[in-house]
XYZ file of C-alpha atoms in Angstrom:
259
model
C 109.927 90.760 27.927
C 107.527 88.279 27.107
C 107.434 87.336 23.378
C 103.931 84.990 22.416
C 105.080 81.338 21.448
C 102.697 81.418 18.394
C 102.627 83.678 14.929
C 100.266 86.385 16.641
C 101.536 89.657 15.495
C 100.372 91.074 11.663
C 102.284 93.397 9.767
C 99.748 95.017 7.058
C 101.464 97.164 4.179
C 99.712 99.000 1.434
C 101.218 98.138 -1.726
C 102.699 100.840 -3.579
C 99.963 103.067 -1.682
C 100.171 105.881 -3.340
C 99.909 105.092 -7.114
C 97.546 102.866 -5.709
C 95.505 105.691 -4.488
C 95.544 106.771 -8.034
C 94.607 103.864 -9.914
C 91.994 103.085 -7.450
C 90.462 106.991 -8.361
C 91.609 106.904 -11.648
C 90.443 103.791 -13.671
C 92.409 104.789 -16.929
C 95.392 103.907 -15.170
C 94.825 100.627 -13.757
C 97.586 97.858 -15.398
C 100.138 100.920 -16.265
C 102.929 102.106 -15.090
C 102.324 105.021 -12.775
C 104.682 107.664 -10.902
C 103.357 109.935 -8.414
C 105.999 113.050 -8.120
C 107.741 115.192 -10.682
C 111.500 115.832 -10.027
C 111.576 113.021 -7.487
C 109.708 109.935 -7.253
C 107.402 109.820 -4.458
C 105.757 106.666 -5.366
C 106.383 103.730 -8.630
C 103.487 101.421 -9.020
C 104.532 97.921 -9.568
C 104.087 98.368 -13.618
C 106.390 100.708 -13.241
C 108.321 98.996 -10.666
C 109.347 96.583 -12.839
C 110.748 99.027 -15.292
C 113.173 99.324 -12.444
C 111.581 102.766 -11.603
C 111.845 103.038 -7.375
C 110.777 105.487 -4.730
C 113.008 109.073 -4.015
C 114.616 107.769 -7.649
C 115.540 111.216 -9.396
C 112.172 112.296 -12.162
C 114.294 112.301 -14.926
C 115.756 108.643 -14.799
C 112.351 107.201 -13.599
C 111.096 108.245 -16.553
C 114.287 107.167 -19.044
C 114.050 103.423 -17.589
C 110.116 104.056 -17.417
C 109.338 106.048 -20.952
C 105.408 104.748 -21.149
C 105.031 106.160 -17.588
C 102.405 107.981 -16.232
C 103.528 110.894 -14.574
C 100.631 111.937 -11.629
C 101.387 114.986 -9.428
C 100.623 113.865 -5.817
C 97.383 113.973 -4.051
C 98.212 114.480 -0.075
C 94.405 114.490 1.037
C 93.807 111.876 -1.178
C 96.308 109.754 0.359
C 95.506 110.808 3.826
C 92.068 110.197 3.796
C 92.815 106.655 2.313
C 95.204 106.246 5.510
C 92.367 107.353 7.887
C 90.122 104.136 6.131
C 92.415 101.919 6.186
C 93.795 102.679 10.032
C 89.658 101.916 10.951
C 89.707 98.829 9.273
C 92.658 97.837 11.449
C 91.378 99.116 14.667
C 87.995 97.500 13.909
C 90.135 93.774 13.647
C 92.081 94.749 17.266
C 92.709 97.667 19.632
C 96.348 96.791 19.378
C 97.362 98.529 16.246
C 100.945 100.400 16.200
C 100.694 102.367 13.277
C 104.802 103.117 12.155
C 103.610 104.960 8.558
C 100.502 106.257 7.094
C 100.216 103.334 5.313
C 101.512 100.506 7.410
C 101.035 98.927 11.283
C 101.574 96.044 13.360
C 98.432 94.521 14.854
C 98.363 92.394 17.804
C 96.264 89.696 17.678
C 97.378 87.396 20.223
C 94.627 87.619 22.260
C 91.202 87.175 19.495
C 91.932 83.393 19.111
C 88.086 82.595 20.750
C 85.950 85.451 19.091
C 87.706 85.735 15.732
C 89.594 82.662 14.914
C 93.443 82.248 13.983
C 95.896 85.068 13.418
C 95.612 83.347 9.347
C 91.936 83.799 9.158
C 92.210 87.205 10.718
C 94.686 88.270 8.202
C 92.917 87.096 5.527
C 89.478 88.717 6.135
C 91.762 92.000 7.027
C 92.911 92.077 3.519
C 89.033 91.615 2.542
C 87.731 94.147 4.395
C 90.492 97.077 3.092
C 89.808 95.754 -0.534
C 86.012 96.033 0.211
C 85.498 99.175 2.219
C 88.941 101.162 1.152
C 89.404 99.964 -2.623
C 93.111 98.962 -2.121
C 95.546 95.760 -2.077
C 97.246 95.325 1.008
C 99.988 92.772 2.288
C 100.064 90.897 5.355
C 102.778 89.122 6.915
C 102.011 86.810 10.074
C 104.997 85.794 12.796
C 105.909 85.495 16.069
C 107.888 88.813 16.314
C 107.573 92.055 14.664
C 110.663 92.097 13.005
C 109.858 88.713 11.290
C 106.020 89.804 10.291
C 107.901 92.531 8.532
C 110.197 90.714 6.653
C 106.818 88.413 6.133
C 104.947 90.781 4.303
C 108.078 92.594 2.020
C 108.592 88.832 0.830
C 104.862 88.222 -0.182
C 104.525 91.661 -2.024
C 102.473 92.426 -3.946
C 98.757 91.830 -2.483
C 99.769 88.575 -0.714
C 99.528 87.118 2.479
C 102.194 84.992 4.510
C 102.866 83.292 7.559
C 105.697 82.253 9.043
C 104.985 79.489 11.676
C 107.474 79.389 14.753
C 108.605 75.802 13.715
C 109.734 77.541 10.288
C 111.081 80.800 11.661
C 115.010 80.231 10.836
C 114.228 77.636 8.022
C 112.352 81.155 6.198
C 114.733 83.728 7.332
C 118.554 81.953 7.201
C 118.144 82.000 3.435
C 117.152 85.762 2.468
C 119.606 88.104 1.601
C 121.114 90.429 4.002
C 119.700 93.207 3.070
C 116.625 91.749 4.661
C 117.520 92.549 8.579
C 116.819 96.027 10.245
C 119.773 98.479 10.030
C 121.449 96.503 6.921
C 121.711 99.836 4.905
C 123.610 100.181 1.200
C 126.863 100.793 3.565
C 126.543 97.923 5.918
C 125.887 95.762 3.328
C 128.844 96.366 1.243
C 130.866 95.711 4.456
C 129.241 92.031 5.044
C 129.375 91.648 1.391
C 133.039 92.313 1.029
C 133.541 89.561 4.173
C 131.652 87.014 2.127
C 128.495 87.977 4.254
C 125.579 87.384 1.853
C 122.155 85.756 3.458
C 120.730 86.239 7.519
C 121.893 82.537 8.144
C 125.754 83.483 7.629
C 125.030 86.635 9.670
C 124.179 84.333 12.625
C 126.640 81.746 12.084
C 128.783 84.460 13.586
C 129.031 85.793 17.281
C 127.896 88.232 18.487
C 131.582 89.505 19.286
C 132.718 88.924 15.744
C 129.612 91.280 14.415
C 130.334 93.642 16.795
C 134.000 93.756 16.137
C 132.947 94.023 12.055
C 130.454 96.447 12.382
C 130.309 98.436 16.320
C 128.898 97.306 19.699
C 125.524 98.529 18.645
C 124.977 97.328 15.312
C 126.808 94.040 15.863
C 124.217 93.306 19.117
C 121.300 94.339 17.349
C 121.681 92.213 13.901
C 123.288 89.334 15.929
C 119.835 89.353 17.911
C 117.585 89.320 14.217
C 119.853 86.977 12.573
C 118.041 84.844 15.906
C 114.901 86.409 15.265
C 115.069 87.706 18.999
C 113.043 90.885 18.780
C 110.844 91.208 22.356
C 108.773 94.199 21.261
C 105.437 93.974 21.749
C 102.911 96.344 19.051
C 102.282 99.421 20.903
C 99.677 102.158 20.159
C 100.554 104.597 17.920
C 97.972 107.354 16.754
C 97.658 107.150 13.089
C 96.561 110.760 12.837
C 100.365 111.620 14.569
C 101.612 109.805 11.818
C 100.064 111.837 9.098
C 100.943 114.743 11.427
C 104.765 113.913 11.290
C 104.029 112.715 7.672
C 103.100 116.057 6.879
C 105.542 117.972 8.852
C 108.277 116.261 6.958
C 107.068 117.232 3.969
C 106.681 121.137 5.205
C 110.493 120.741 5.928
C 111.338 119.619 2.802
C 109.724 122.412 1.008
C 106.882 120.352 -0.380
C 103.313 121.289 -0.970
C 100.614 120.119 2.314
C 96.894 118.984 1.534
């Protein structure tokens, strides 16, 4: 499949979307440390982020690493309404948005170079416009492939904005931990780690044979191919009100409250 030979694919995040949501509505709690759930976090912002506090972290020891935390119960139609602004913001840069949460997407915009400048300048005003018409910080990573505007945007966190030029690809992804690559879960990593497997560039010093033989056929393949940053997807369409839809069915199943 054909793969563009410049950085034309955006991954935008929200940061920490929904405490976020909360100190955007809630001015009192701008610069504090915020936690949206009760027995289980459902979001940290980054105050309380750095407290150590993370997301689906038990209530109780968010709040004994976190004691100054605010403790918010969730807003659902808050948060989904927020999505909904933020998803036009993306579809008003390009048609092709793949939306893969309700509060993240890939954007192609490989082919805008004439009418709205360079994939850079397109990031940069799409950061403007969610600040300006949605209230919230969002990241953007830029790259070639979608697995590499991902990684992108997770190292620029928060409310930043980087991108990875295809001269640079390897020389910005050899040296990040492991734990960087799709699929490299708490158990896969301990494997590599325990094989002296720390960063992507020892991952692809290996062949693909060897990582298969560590790991399984399928795992070995597919981490082999984004240790090369070989990832031929293009962005596809994805409805953003299906994700809220599956957003909100998971929820259902796991016995929590709907808007």
């Amino acid at each position: 499949m054909f793969v563009s030979n410049r950085a034309t694919i955006l991954h935008a995040d929200l940061d920490a979307f929904y405490a976020s949501v909360e100190q955007r509505d809630k001015p009192w709690l701008r610069g504090r440390p915020v936690i949206v759930g009760g027995g289980v976090v459902l979001a940290a912002s980054y105050e309380a982020k750095a407290f150590g506090v993370r997301t689906a972290m038990g209530g109780g020891e968010a709040r004994r690493l976190c004691p100054r935390a605010i403790v918010v119960p969730p807003r659902m139609s808050a948060y989904s309404e927020a999505s909904k602004a933020v998803f036009e913001v993306f579809r008003d840069t390009t048609p092709l948005v793949e939306g893969i949460s309700i509060d993240e997407a890939f954007l192609d915009v490989g082919g805008l170079w004439r009418i709205a400048g360079t994939p850079p300048a397109i990031a940069a005003r799409l950061r403007a416009e969610v600040l300006r018409r949605v209230g919230l910080p969002i990241t953007v990573g830029v790259a070639r492939t979608k697995f590499l505007a991902k990684v992108a945007s997770g190292v620029a966190k928060p409310d930043g904005l980087l991108v990875v030029e295809p001269d640079g690809e390897l020389d910005f992804l050899h040296p990040l931990p492991v734990e960087r690559l799709w699929g490299v879960g708490k158990v896969t990593a301990r494997k590599l780690h325990e094989l002296g497997i720390s960063t992507v560039g020892e991952v692809a010093d290996l062949s693909e044979s060897a990582l298969m033989s560590m790991l399984g056929r399928a795992s070995g393949r597919h981490l082999h191919a984004l240790a090369h940053n070989r990832d031929p997807r293009p962005a596809a369409h994805r409805s953003a009100d299906d994700l809220r839809a599956g957003h909100h069915a998971h929820r259902a199943h796991a016995g929590q409250p709907l808007p």
